GROMACS .gro file of C-alpha atoms in nm:
model
  343
    1MET     CA    1  -0.002   0.040   0.011
    2THR     CA    2   0.127   0.321  -0.084
    3PHE     CA    3   0.034   0.698   0.059
    4ASP     CA    4   0.056   1.001  -0.203
    5PRO     CA    5   0.075   1.312  -0.052
    6ASP     CA    6  -0.172   1.499   0.077
    7GLU     CA    7  -0.159   1.764  -0.264
    8ASN     CA    8  -0.287   1.983   0.004
    9VAL     CA    9  -0.082   2.016   0.260
   10PRO     CA   10   0.232   2.302   0.217
   11PRO     CA   11   0.554   2.150   0.180
   12PRO     CA   12   0.810   2.178   0.507
   13GLN     CA   13   1.015   2.544   0.478
   14LYS     CA   14   1.362   2.525   0.556
   15ARG     CA   15   1.435   2.693   0.914
   16ALA     CA   16   1.668   3.051   0.855
   17TRP     CA   17   2.060   2.930   0.961
   18TRP     CA   18   2.076   3.227   1.182
   19ARG     CA   19   1.753   3.061   1.387
   20SER     CA   20   1.918   2.774   1.443
   21ILE     CA   21   2.193   2.933   1.684
   22ARG     CA   22   2.149   2.826   2.002
   23PHE     CA   23   2.227   3.119   2.263
   24ARG     CA   24   2.378   2.919   2.545
   25ARG     CA   25   2.476   3.126   2.924
   26PRO     CA   26   2.831   3.158   2.924
   27ILE     CA   27   3.070   2.930   3.114
   28GLY     CA   28   3.048   3.136   3.450
   29ALA     CA   29   2.766   3.340   3.414
   30VAL     CA   30   2.532   3.380   3.723
   31SER     CA   31   2.149   3.441   3.793
   32SER     CA   32   2.032   3.751   3.862
   33GLY     CA   33   1.993   3.727   4.287
   34ALA     CA   34   2.386   3.579   4.245
   35ALA     CA   35   2.442   3.909   4.036
   36SER     CA   36   2.278   4.134   4.260
   37MET     CA   37   2.514   4.009   4.501
   38ILE     CA   38   2.822   4.107   4.405
   39ARG     CA   39   2.704   4.435   4.274
   40GLY     CA   40   2.640   4.466   4.684
   41GLY     CA   41   2.971   4.367   4.789
   42ARG     CA   42   3.151   4.575   4.530
   43PHE     CA   43   2.950   4.894   4.617
   44ARG     CA   44   3.005   4.773   5.006
   45TRP     CA   45   3.421   4.760   4.932
   46ARG     CA   46   3.433   5.086   4.742
   47TRP     CA   47   3.267   5.216   5.102
   48ILE     CA   48   3.557   5.067   5.307
   49ALA     CA   49   3.763   5.174   5.061
   50GLY     CA   50   3.669   5.517   5.038
   51GLY     CA   51   3.658   5.545   5.422
   52LEU     CA   52   4.030   5.393   5.479
   53VAL     CA   53   4.053   5.691   5.217
   54VAL     CA   54   3.938   5.946   5.457
   55LEU     CA   55   4.074   5.765   5.792
   56PHE     CA   56   4.397   5.834   5.612
   57VAL     CA   57   4.356   6.167   5.507
   58LEU     CA   58   4.223   6.253   5.875
   59TYR     CA   59   4.490   6.029   6.113
   60TYR     CA   60   4.765   6.258   6.029
   61PRO     CA   61   4.671   6.629   6.062
   62VAL     CA   62   4.441   6.584   6.343
   63GLY     CA   63   4.633   6.345   6.513
   64ALA     CA   64   4.933   6.600   6.502
   65LEU     CA   65   4.752   6.869   6.552
   66ILE     CA   66   4.632   6.671   6.948
   67VAL     CA   67   4.971   6.555   6.955
   68GLU     CA   68   5.193   6.937   6.953
   69ASN     CA   69   5.186   7.133   7.239
   70ILE     CA   70   5.480   7.347   7.238
   71ASP     CA   71   5.513   7.415   7.578
   72ASP     CA   72   5.639   7.795   7.667
   73ASP     CA   73   5.487   7.771   8.021
   74PRO     CA   74   5.723   8.085   8.140
   75GLN     CA   75   5.572   7.962   8.490
   76PHE     CA   76   5.692   7.633   8.521
   77ALA     CA   77   5.860   7.534   8.808
   78PRO     CA   78   5.925   7.194   9.021
   79SER     CA   79   5.739   7.089   9.306
   80GLY     CA   80   5.791   6.903   9.645
   81MET     CA   81   6.109   7.033   9.719
   82ALA     CA   82   6.323   6.908   9.973
   83PRO     CA   83   6.569   7.096  10.162
   84GLY     CA   84   6.869   7.158  10.032
   85GLU     CA   85   6.827   7.047   9.668
   86SER     CA   86   6.913   7.239   9.410
   87ARG     CA   87   6.676   7.439   9.196
   88ALA     CA   88   6.797   7.445   8.916
   89VAL     CA   89   6.887   7.063   8.873
   90ALA     CA   90   6.536   6.978   8.968
   91VAL     CA   91   6.342   7.173   8.720
   92ALA     CA   92   6.650   7.032   8.458
   93SER     CA   93   6.464   6.694   8.567
   94ALA     CA   94   6.041   6.825   8.607
   95LEU     CA   95   6.143   6.959   8.208
   96VAL     CA   96   6.214   6.589   8.126
   97THR     CA   97   5.913   6.502   8.255
   98ARG     CA   98   5.719   6.704   8.187
   99GLU     CA   99   5.837   6.628   7.758
  100VAL     CA  100   5.883   6.295   7.768
  101ASP     CA  101   5.614   6.235   8.042
  102VAL     CA  102   5.365   6.404   7.987
  103HIS     CA  103   5.384   6.549   7.586
  104SER     CA  104   5.502   6.313   7.355
  105TRP     CA  105   5.903   6.296   7.244
  106THR     CA  106   5.834   6.378   6.871
  107PRO     CA  107   6.176   6.371   6.751
  108MET     CA  108   6.218   6.027   6.767
  109GLN     CA  109   5.875   5.966   6.626
  110PRO     CA  110   5.854   5.765   6.335
  111PHE     CA  111   5.675   5.842   5.948
  112PHE     CA  112   5.356   5.648   6.051
  113VAL     CA  113   5.268   5.787   6.282
  114PRO     CA  114   5.073   6.163   6.309
  115ALA     CA  115   5.359   6.357   6.537
  116GLY     CA  116   5.577   6.184   6.244
  117ILE     CA  117   5.466   6.473   6.046
  118LEU     CA  118   5.512   6.802   6.318
  119ASP     CA  119   5.852   6.959   6.214
  120ASN     CA  120   5.798   7.248   6.524
  121MET     CA  121   5.777   7.115   6.792
  122PRO     CA  122   6.032   6.854   6.728
  123ASN     CA  123   6.248   7.148   6.701
  124PHE     CA  124   6.179   7.279   7.015
  125GLN     CA  125   6.187   6.954   7.178
  126ARG     CA  126   6.541   6.918   7.023
  127GLY     CA  127   6.674   7.300   7.156
  128ILE     CA  128   6.516   7.159   7.480
  129ALA     CA  129   6.739   6.863   7.475
  130ALA     CA  130   7.049   7.098   7.346
  131ALA     CA  131   7.025   7.283   7.683
  132LEU     CA  132   6.987   7.043   7.921
  133GLY     CA  133   7.276   6.847   7.795
  134ARG     CA  134   7.502   7.158   7.847
  135PHE     CA  135   7.400   7.216   8.183
  136SER     CA  136   7.347   6.841   8.270
  137THR     CA  137   7.791   6.839   8.147
  138GLU     CA  138   7.914   7.148   8.341
  139LEU     CA  139   7.720   6.963   8.617
  140MET     CA  140   7.979   6.732   8.626
  141ASP     CA  141   8.257   6.877   8.539
  142GLN     CA  142   8.211   7.205   8.764
  143LEU     CA  143   7.927   7.214   9.016
  144GLY     CA  144   7.879   6.865   9.145
  145ARG     CA  145   8.279   6.879   9.244
  146THR     CA  146   8.466   7.043   9.506
  147ARG     CA  147   8.789   7.085   9.277
  148GLY     CA  148   8.883   7.021   8.898
  149SER     CA  149   9.086   6.721   9.116
  150SER     CA  150   8.824   6.513   9.294
  151GLN     CA  151   8.608   6.261   9.184
  152THR     CA  152   8.304   6.258   8.952
  153ASP     CA  153   7.983   6.199   9.071
  154ARG     CA  154   7.888   5.868   8.955
  155ASP     CA  155   7.487   6.036   8.896
  156LEU     CA  156   7.598   6.338   8.699
  157GLU     CA  157   7.837   6.108   8.524
  158GLN     CA  158   7.556   5.919   8.448
  159ALA     CA  159   7.303   6.171   8.332
  160ARG     CA  160   7.579   6.369   8.155
  161GLY     CA  161   7.586   6.059   7.914
  162PHE     CA  162   7.182   6.004   7.878
  163LEU     CA  163   7.078   6.405   7.846
  164ASN     CA  164   7.347   6.432   7.583
  165GLU     CA  165   7.191   6.166   7.366
  166GLN     CA  166   7.072   6.192   6.966
  167PRO     CA  167   6.686   6.313   7.023
  168ASN     CA  168   6.571   6.140   6.739
  169VAL     CA  169   6.654   5.764   6.862
  170TRP     CA  170   6.292   5.553   6.741
  171ILE     CA  171   6.312   5.130   6.846
  172TRP     CA  172   6.470   5.067   6.523
  173GLN     CA  173   6.697   5.313   6.301
  174PRO     CA  174   6.917   5.151   6.062
  175SER     CA  175   7.146   5.427   5.999
  176VAL     CA  176   7.272   5.297   6.364
  177SER     CA  177   7.160   4.936   6.365
  178PHE     CA  178   7.006   4.645   6.274
  179TRP     CA  179   6.836   4.555   6.608
  180PRO     CA  180   6.600   4.753   6.826
  181SER     CA  181   6.752   4.974   7.047
  182ALA     CA  182   6.657   5.243   7.332
  183THR     CA  183   6.516   5.506   7.277
  184SER     CA  184   6.550   5.875   7.317
  185ALA     CA  185   6.260   5.898   7.565
  186GLN     CA  186   6.376   5.608   7.722
  187LYS     CA  187   6.776   5.759   7.752
  188TYR     CA  188   6.622   6.098   7.877
  189ARG     CA  189   6.414   5.942   8.180
  190ALA     CA  190   6.759   5.692   8.271
  191GLY     CA  191   6.936   6.052   8.247
  192ARG     CA  192   6.579   6.195   8.454
  193ASP     CA  193   6.623   5.985   8.714
  194LYS     CA  194   6.968   6.048   8.789
  195LEU     CA  195   6.975   6.408   8.806
  196VAL     CA  196   6.645   6.298   9.050
  197SER     CA  197   6.898   6.080   9.249
  198TYR     CA  198   7.234   6.313   9.258
  199ASN     CA  199   6.956   6.581   9.419
  200LYS     CA  200   6.843   6.366   9.678
  201ARG     CA  201   7.179   6.252   9.764
  202LEU     CA  202   7.185   6.635   9.786
  203ALA     CA  203   6.994   6.694  10.044
  204SER     CA  204   7.079   6.443  10.296
  205GLY     CA  205   7.458   6.522  10.272
  206GLN     CA  206   7.584   6.269  10.032
  207ALA     CA  207   7.690   6.510   9.762
  208VAL     CA  208   7.834   6.816   9.653
  209PHE     CA  209   7.719   7.105   9.478
  210GLU     CA  210   7.954   7.406   9.454
  211ARG     CA  211   7.815   7.731   9.481
  212ARG     CA  212   8.116   7.929   9.433
  213SER     CA  213   8.149   8.205   9.193
  214ASP     CA  214   8.435   8.034   8.933
  215ASN     CA  215   8.140   7.772   8.874
  216LEU     CA  216   7.867   7.983   8.855
  217GLN     CA  217   8.084   8.195   8.564
  218ALA     CA  218   8.246   7.899   8.400
  219LEU     CA  219   7.848   7.801   8.340
  220LEU     CA  220   7.724   8.145   8.222
  221ASP     CA  221   8.021   8.159   7.940
  222ARG     CA  222   7.881   7.815   7.885
  223ILE     CA  223   7.551   7.924   7.779
  224ALA     CA  224   7.639   8.233   7.651
  225ASN     CA  225   7.893   8.054   7.390
  226ASP     CA  226   7.597   7.857   7.263
  227GLU     CA  227   7.393   8.148   7.225
  228GLY     CA  228   7.672   8.280   7.059
  229SER     CA  229   7.702   7.994   6.812
  230ASP     CA  230   7.243   8.011   6.769
  231SER     CA  231   7.303   8.394   6.687
  232ALA     CA  232   7.616   8.218   6.381
  233VAL     CA  233   7.332   8.001   6.233
  234ILE     CA  234   7.053   8.291   6.225
  235ASP     CA  235   7.309   8.531   6.043
  236GLN     CA  236   7.380   8.240   5.776
  237GLN     CA  237   6.995   8.152   5.720
  238ILE     CA  238   6.960   8.557   5.687
  239ILE     CA  239   7.244   8.598   5.490
  240GLU     CA  240   7.169   8.318   5.222
  241GLN     CA  241   6.768   8.250   5.201
  242ALA     CA  242   6.665   8.699   5.345
  243GLY     CA  243   6.380   8.730   5.119
  244ASN     CA  244   6.241   8.357   5.047
  245LEU     CA  245   5.909   8.359   5.126
  246PHE     CA  246   5.954   7.983   5.073
  247ASP     CA  247   6.259   7.917   5.267
  248MET     CA  248   6.127   7.591   5.458
  249HIS     CA  249   6.413   7.573   5.728
  250CYS     CA  250   6.337   7.968   5.905
  251ASP     CA  251   6.093   7.772   6.080
  252ASP     CA  252   6.325   7.490   6.245
  253ILE     CA  253   6.632   7.746   6.350
  254PHE     CA  254   6.330   7.983   6.517
  255TYR     CA  255   6.221   7.698   6.659
  256PHE     CA  256   6.553   7.505   6.807
  257ASN     CA  257   6.609   7.811   6.967
  258LYS     CA  258   6.312   7.925   7.091
  259GLY     CA  259   6.368   7.545   7.255
  260ARG     CA  260   6.724   7.698   7.390
  261LEU     CA  261   6.629   8.019   7.494
  262TYR     CA  262   6.330   7.849   7.708
  263ALA     CA  263   6.481   7.598   7.899
  264ASN     CA  264   6.791   7.862   7.998
  265TYR     CA  265   6.571   8.081   8.079
  266LEU     CA  266   6.373   7.819   8.336
  267LEU     CA  267   6.794   7.744   8.424
  268MET     CA  268   6.927   8.095   8.467
  269ARG     CA  269   6.560   8.214   8.694
  270GLU     CA  270   6.653   7.887   8.949
  271LEU     CA  271   7.007   7.940   8.971
  272GLY     CA  272   6.956   8.299   9.075
  273GLN     CA  273   6.767   8.129   9.363
  274ASP     CA  274   7.074   7.846   9.359
  275PHE     CA  275   7.310   8.124   9.406
  276GLU     CA  276   7.140   8.386   9.586
  277GLY     CA  277   7.438   8.419   9.840
  278ILE     CA  278   7.690   8.521   9.531
  279ILE     CA  279   7.465   8.675   9.323
  280LYS     CA  280   7.435   8.951   9.598
  281GLU     CA  281   7.741   8.955   9.757
  282LYS     CA  282   7.885   9.045   9.392
  283GLY     CA  283   7.585   9.322   9.370
  284LEU     CA  284   7.425   9.135   9.096
  285THR     CA  285   7.072   9.118   9.168
  286SER     CA  286   6.955   9.390   8.932
  287SER     CA  287   7.162   9.281   8.591
  288TRP     CA  288   7.056   8.841   8.701
  289GLN     CA  289   6.735   8.999   8.692
  290GLN     CA  290   6.723   9.144   8.360
  291THR     CA  291   6.919   8.866   8.221
  292VAL     CA  292   6.685   8.625   8.320
  293GLU     CA  293   6.372   8.823   8.123
  294THR     CA  294   6.585   8.869   7.849
  295PHE     CA  295   6.540   8.494   7.810
  296ARG     CA  296   6.207   8.514   7.893
  297ILE     CA  297   6.093   8.726   7.623
  298ALA     CA  298   6.303   8.602   7.372
  299SER     CA  299   6.113   8.233   7.419
  300GLN     CA  300   5.799   8.401   7.440
  301LEU     CA  301   5.814   8.486   7.076
  302GLU     CA  302   5.547   8.260   6.903
  303PRO     CA  303   5.483   8.415   6.545
  304TRP     CA  304   5.126   8.240   6.351
  305VAL     CA  305   5.395   8.150   6.075
  306VAL     CA  306   5.785   8.210   6.060
  307TRP     CA  307   5.914   8.400   5.767
  308ASN     CA  308   6.325   8.524   5.675
  309GLY     CA  309   6.162   8.828   5.519
  310TRP     CA  310   6.448   9.145   5.425
  311PRO     CA  311   6.565   9.225   5.741
  312ASP     CA  312   6.445   9.636   5.599
  313ALA     CA  313   6.103   9.507   5.483
  314PHE     CA  314   5.827   9.679   5.504
  315VAL     CA  315   5.558   9.423   5.451
  316ILE     CA  316   5.695   9.049   5.550
  317PRO     CA  317   5.921   9.053   5.891
  318ASN     CA  318   6.149   8.835   5.944
  319HIS     CA  319   6.174   8.674   6.299
  320LEU     CA  320   6.490   8.501   6.287
  321ALA     CA  321   6.599   8.870   6.350
  322ALA     CA  322   6.391   8.919   6.570
  323GLN     CA  323   6.515   8.653   6.751
  324GLY     CA  324   6.833   8.713   6.735
  325PHE     CA  325   6.806   9.030   6.876
  326TYR     CA  326   6.698   8.878   7.204
  327LEU     CA  327   6.950   8.580   7.183
  328LEU     CA  328   7.273   8.834   7.166
  329ARG     CA  329   7.144   9.107   7.362
  330ALA     CA  330   7.125   8.766   7.665
  331ARG     CA  331   7.472   8.648   7.579
  332THR     CA  332   7.564   9.053   7.613
  333GLN     CA  333   7.417   9.047   7.923
  334LEU     CA  334   7.557   8.687   8.067
  335ARG     CA  335   7.931   8.835   7.968
  336GLU     CA  336   7.851   9.159   8.134
  337ILE     CA  337   7.779   8.868   8.473
  338SER     CA  338   8.083   8.628   8.414
  339ALA     CA  339   8.347   8.960   8.389
  340ILE     CA  340   8.173   9.067   8.746
  341LEU     CA  341   8.187   8.736   8.894
  342LEU     CA  342   8.557   8.681   8.791
  343LYS     CA  343   8.669   8.996   8.968
   0.00000   0.00000   0.00000
């Protein structure tokens, strides 16, 4: 039996070639729900990244503003002293405690902490450290021994060593050693402890603090020499950079000098009481007070921005020149007192 095709049925049509192509989901394609989860995760990561950027931007300036404290309080004084102790030694140890423990010792701070970007406070503290290092040296060599042939006080010898250490040593300093070391703050604390120990022995009569005019004269000469050296640095900076509104080094010089002047002001004020008898005997009471006042004024200069303008400028001042005037005036007054003490 055969079947004849039905003439009324249309013949089958060929399928277009492009319709035969099947669009398959690519390997790894995800559903709409999974895609929305991925988009949400990316959104969260963008927020996290943005938050970290904002935190990083605020971390340094806000943290630095919190840490910065250029403490030039002229009323700062030691407390809780026992009879017989040296007031100058007491104020030196108290100053170390304030700058290292109460404030933060910023010259040694690494770059990844907010204090690492500070500029003025570290230089101010370097100046304080330089003055205290000088004082500890003269204390060991002159004031803390009866004569040059007498034995050096052990506490003062160790204090001199610690307080003359570099101010910028952190836990790890590759330029010095690849091994961890004691920080500047730790060394200054150790020097402070030795000064406190010496002062306690002095109060109990077990140590020497020679209140002689030649010892005072030698100390004043050393302080005058340091101030003269600072004036030479000011002079050189003015010669080379005066009128440069972008002088980025003038504020470093200014605040280092400010720190040294401030520490010397405190030391001179307290030395005036330690050597009150000698000062009265030599008729130096008025001269001493004027010298201390000059140090105080010089240490209190605090411009909003330190400029190194032309010395005769009409608009832009030269703060280095202003500071240098008081610095040299204090040096001159120290020399005058020293000359009278020699008589």
